[in-house]
mmCIF file of C-alpha atoms in Angstrom:
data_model
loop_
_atom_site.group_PDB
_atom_site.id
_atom_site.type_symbol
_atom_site.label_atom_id
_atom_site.label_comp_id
_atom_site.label_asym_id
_atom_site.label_seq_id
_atom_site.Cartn_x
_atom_site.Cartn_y
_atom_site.Cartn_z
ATOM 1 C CA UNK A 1 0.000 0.000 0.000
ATOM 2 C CA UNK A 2 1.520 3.080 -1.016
ATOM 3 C CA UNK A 3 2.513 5.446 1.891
ATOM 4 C CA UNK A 4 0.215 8.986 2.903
ATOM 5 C CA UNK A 5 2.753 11.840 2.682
ATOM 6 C CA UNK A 6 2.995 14.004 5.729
ATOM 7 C CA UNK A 7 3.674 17.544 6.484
ATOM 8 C CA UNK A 8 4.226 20.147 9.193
ATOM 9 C CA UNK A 9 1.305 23.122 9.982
ATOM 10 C CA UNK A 10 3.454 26.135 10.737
ATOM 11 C CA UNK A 11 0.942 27.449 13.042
ATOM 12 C CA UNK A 12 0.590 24.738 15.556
ATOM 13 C CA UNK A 13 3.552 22.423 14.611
ATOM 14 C CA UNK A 14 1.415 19.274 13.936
ATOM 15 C CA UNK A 15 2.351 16.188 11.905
ATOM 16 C CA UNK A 16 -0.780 16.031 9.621
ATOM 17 C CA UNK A 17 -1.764 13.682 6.705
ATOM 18 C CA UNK A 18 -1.239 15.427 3.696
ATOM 19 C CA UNK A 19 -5.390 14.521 3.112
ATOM 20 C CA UNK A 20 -6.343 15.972 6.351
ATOM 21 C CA UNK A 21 -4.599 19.527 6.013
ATOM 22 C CA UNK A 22 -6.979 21.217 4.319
ATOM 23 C CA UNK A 23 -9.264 20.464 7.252
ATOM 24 C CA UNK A 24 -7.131 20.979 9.982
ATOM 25 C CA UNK A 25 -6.353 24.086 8.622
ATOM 26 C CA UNK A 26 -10.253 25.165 7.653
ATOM 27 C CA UNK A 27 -11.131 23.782 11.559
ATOM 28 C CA UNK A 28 -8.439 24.069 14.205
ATOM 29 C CA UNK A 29 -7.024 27.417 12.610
ATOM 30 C CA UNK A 30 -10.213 29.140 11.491
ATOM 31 C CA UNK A 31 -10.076 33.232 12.047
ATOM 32 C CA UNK A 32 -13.243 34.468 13.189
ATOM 33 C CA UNK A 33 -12.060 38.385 13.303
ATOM 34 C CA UNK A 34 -11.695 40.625 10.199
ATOM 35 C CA UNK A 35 -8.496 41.245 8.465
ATOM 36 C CA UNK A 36 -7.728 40.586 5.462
ATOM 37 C CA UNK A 37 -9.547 38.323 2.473
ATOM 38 C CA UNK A 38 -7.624 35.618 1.285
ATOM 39 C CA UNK A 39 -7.332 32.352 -0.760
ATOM 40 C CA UNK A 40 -6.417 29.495 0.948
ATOM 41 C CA UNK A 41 -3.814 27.540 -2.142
ATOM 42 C CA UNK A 42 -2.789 24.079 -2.345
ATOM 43 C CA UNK A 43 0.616 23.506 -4.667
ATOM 44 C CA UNK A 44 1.928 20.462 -5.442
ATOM 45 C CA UNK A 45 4.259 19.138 -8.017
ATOM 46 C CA UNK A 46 2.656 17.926 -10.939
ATOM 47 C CA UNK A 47 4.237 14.682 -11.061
ATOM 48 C CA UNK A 48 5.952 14.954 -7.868
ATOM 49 C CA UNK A 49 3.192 14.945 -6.153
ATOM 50 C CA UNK A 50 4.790 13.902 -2.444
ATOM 51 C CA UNK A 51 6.235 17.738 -2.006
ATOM 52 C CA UNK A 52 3.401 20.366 -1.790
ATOM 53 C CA UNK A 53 2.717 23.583 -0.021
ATOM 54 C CA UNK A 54 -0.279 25.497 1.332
ATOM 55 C CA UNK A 55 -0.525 28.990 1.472
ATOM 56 C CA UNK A 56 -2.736 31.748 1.988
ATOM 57 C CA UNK A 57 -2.807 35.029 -0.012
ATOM 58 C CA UNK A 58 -4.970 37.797 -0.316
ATOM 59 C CA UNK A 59 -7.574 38.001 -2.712
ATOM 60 C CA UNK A 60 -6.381 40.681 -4.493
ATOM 61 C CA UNK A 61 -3.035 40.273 -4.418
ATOM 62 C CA UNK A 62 -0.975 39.273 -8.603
ATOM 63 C CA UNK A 63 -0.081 36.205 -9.814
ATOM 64 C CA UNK A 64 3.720 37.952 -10.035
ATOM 65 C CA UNK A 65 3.795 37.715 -6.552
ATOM 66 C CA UNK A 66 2.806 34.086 -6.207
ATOM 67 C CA UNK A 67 5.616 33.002 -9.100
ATOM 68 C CA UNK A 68 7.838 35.008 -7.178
ATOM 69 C CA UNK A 69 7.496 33.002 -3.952
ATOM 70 C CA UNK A 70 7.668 29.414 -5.649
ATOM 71 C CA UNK A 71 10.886 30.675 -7.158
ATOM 72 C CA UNK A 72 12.394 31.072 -3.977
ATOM 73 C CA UNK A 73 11.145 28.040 -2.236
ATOM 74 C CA UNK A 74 11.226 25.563 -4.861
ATOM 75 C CA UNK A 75 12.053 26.655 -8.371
ATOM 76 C CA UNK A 76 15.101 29.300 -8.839
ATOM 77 C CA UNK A 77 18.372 28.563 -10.217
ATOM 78 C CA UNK A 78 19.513 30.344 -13.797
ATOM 79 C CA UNK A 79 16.623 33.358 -13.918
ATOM 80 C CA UNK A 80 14.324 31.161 -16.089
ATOM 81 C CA UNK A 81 11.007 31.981 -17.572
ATOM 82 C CA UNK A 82 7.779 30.997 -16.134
ATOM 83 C CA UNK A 83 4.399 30.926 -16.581
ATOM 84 C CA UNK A 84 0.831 30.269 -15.857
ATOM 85 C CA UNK A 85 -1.589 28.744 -17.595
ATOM 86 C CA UNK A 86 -5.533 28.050 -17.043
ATOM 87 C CA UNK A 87 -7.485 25.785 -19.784
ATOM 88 C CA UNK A 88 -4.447 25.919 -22.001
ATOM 89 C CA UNK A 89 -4.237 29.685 -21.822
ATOM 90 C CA UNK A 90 -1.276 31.598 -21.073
ATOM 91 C CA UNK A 91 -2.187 33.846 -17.698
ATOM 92 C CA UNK A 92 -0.281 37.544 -17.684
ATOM 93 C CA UNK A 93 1.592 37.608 -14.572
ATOM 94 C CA UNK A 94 -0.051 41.132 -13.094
ATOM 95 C CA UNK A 95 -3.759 39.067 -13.019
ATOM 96 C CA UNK A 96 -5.227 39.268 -9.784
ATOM 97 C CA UNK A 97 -6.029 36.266 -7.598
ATOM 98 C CA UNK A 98 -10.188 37.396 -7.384
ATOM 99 C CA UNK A 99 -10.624 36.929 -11.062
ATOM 100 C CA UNK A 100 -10.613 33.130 -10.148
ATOM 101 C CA UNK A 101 -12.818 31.147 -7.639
ATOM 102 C CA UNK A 102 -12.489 28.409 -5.475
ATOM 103 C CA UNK A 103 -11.922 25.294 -6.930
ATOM 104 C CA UNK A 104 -10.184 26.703 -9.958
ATOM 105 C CA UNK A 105 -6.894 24.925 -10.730
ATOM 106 C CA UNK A 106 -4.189 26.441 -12.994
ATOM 107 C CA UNK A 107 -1.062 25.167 -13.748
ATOM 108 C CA UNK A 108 2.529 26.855 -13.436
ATOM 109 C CA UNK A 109 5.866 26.318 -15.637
ATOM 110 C CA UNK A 110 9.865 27.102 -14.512
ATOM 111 C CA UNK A 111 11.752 26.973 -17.553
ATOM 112 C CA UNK A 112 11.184 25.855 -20.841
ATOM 113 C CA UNK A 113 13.948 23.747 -20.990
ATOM 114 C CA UNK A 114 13.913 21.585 -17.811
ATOM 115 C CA UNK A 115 10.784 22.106 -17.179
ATOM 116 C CA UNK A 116 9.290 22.151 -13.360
ATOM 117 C CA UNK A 117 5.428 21.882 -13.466
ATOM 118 C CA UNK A 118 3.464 22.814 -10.369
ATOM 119 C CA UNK A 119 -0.500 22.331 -9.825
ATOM 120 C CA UNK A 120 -1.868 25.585 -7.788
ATOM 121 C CA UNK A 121 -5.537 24.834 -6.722
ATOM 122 C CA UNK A 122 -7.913 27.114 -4.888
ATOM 123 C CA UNK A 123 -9.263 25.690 -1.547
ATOM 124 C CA UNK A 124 -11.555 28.166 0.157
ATOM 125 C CA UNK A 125 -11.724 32.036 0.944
ATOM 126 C CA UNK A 126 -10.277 32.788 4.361
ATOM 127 C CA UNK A 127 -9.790 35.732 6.517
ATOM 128 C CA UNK A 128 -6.685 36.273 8.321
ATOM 129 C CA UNK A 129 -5.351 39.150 10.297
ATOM 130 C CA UNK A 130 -3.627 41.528 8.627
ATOM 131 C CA UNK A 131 0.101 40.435 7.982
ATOM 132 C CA UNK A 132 3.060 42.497 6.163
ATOM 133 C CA UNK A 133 3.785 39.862 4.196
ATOM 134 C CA UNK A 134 1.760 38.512 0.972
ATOM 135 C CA UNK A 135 1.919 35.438 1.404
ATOM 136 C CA UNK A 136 1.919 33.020 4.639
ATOM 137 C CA UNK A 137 3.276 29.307 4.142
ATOM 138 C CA UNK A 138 0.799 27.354 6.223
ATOM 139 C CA UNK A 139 1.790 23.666 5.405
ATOM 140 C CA UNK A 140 4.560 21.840 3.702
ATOM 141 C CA UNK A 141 5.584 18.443 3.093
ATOM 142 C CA UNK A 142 8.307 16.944 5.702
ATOM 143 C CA UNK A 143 11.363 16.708 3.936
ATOM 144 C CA UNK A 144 11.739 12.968 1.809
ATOM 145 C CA UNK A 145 14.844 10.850 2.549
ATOM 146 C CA UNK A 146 16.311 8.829 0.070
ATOM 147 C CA UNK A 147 18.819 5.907 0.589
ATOM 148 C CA UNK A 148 22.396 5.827 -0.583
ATOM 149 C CA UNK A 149 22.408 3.286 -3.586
ATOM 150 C CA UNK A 150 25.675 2.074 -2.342
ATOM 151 C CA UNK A 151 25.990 1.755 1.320
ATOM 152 C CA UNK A 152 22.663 2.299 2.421
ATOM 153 C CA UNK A 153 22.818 4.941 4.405
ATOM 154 C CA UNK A 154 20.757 8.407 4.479
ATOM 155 C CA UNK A 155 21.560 9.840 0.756
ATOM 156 C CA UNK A 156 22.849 13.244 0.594
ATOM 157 C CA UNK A 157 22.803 14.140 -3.273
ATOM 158 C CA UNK A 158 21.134 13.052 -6.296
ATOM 159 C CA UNK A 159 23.611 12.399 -9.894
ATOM 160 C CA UNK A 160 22.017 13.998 -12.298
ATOM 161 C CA UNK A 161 23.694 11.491 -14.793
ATOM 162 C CA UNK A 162 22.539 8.602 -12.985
ATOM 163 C CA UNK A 163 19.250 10.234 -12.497
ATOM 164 C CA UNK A 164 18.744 9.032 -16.643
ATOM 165 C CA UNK A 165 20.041 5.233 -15.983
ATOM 166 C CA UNK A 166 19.133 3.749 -12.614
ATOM 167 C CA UNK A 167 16.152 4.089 -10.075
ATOM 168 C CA UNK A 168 18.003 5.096 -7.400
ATOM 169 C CA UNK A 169 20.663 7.825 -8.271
ATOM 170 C CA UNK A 170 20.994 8.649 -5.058
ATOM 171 C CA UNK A 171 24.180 8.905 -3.305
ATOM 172 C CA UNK A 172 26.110 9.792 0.792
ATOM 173 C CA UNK A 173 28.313 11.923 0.453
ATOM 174 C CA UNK A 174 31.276 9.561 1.390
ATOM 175 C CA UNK A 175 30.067 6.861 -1.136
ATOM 176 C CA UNK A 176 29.640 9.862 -3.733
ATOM 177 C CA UNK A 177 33.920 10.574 -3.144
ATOM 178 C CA UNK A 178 34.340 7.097 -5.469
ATOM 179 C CA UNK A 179 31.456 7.739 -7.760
ATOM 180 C CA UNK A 180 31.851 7.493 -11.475
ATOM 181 C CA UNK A 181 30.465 10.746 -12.225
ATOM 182 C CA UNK A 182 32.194 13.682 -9.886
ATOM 183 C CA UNK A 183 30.806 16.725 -11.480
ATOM 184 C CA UNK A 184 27.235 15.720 -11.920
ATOM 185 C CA UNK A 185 25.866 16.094 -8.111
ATOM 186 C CA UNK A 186 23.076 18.238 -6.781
ATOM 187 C CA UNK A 187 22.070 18.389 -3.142
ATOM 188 C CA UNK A 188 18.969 16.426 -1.931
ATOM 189 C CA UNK A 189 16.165 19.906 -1.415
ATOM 190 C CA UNK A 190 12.768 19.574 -0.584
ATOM 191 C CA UNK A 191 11.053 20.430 -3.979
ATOM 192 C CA UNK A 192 10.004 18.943 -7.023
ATOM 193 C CA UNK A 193 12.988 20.484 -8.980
ATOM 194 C CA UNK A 194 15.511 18.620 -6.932
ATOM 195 C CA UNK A 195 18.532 17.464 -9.741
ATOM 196 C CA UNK A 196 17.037 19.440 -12.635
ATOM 197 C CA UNK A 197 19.437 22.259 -14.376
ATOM 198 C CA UNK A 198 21.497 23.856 -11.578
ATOM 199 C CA UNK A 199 18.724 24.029 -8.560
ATOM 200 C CA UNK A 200 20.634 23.617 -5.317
ATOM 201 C CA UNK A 201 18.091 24.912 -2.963
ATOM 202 C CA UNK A 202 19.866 28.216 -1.719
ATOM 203 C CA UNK A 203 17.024 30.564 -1.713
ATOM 204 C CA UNK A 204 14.962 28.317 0.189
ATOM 205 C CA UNK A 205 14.871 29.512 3.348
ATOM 206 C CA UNK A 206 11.663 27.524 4.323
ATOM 207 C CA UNK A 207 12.527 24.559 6.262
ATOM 208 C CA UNK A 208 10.061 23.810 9.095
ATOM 209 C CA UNK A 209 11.277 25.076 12.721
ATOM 210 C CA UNK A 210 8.817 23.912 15.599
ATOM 211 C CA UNK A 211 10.119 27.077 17.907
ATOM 212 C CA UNK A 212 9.158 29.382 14.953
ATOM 213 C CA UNK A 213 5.722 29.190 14.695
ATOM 214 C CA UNK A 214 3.128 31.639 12.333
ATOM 215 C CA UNK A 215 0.670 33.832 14.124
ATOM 216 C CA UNK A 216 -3.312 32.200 13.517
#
């Protein structure tokens, strides 16, 4: 039976199902003041689907501002392009979040080359208090850990070469010293991009931290 990915709620610090966030969210973390309007977004990686995010954002806040986030917590490496798309339709960048309603799903692009595809669905309307920042990350997936193909051990990068020839290209650091490819390692991150182009993860400043918890 395949396993139920899991991820952190950066308000509370709970270990929750990634089918049950939306709920615990909705329930345990429901606002009842008023502040701002917001959607509350689900990401995921198209075919990655074991990382994902979930966000909220006000209403009438641009798309710009949402591609500029996922670029620095999962996406940026060489200054690609992106892009958004809904039905097939390119999406300008400076369209605001209210000309869509829940349960709309659109899909984003990261470079046209190596191309990262993300699914960003809307969940609900929310209200939050009023924050400086755009956009609050509510939810992520806990970090995946991959096994060294040689010794076993907990893998720290991924070769890119062997990413195209075995299942596991996944390699410790001490084990990676003897590998056959030197110059074609990536570190592990926690995003869909992981060993695609030159993504290392720097501008991800993300990670979960239980004694730095979000304001409800």
């Amino acid at each position: 039976m395949a396993t139920i990915s899991k991820g952190n709620c950066y308000l509370c610090g709970a270990e929750v199902d990634k089918r049950a966030i939306k709920n615990h969210l909705l329930k345990k973390h429901k606002y009842e003041g008023k502040g701002q309007v917001c959607y509350l977004i689900k990401i995921e990686g198209k075919y990655e689907k074991d990382y994902w995010l979930y966000i909220d954002i006000p209403v009438t806040e641009r798309l710009i501002v949402l591609d500029n986030f996922l670029r620095f917590i999962w996406l940026e490496c060489c200054g690609h392009m992106s892009e958004f798309s809904y039905n097939d339709e390119e999406i300008d960048n400076d369209c605001k979040l209210n000309k869509f309603s829940v349960g709309d799903k659109f899909l984003h692009e990261y470079d046209f080359g190596t191309t990262t595809e993300s699914i960003v669905t809307i969940v609900s309307e929310t209200v939050r208090k009023s924050q400086i920042e755009p956009i609050r990350l509510l939810a992520r997936n806990i970090p995946l850990k991959f096994k060294c193909e040689v010794c076993g051990k907990d893998a720290d990068v991924i070769c890119t070469e062997c990413g195209y020839e075995i299942d596991n290209p996944f390699y410790c650091n001490e084990c990676f010293e003897e590998h056959e490819h030197p110059e074609m390692s990536l570190p592990i991150t926690n995003s869909p991009r992981m060993g695609q182009c030159a993504y290392d993860g720097a501008m991800d400043h993300y990670a979960f931290d239980p004694n730095r918890l979000l304001s409800n």
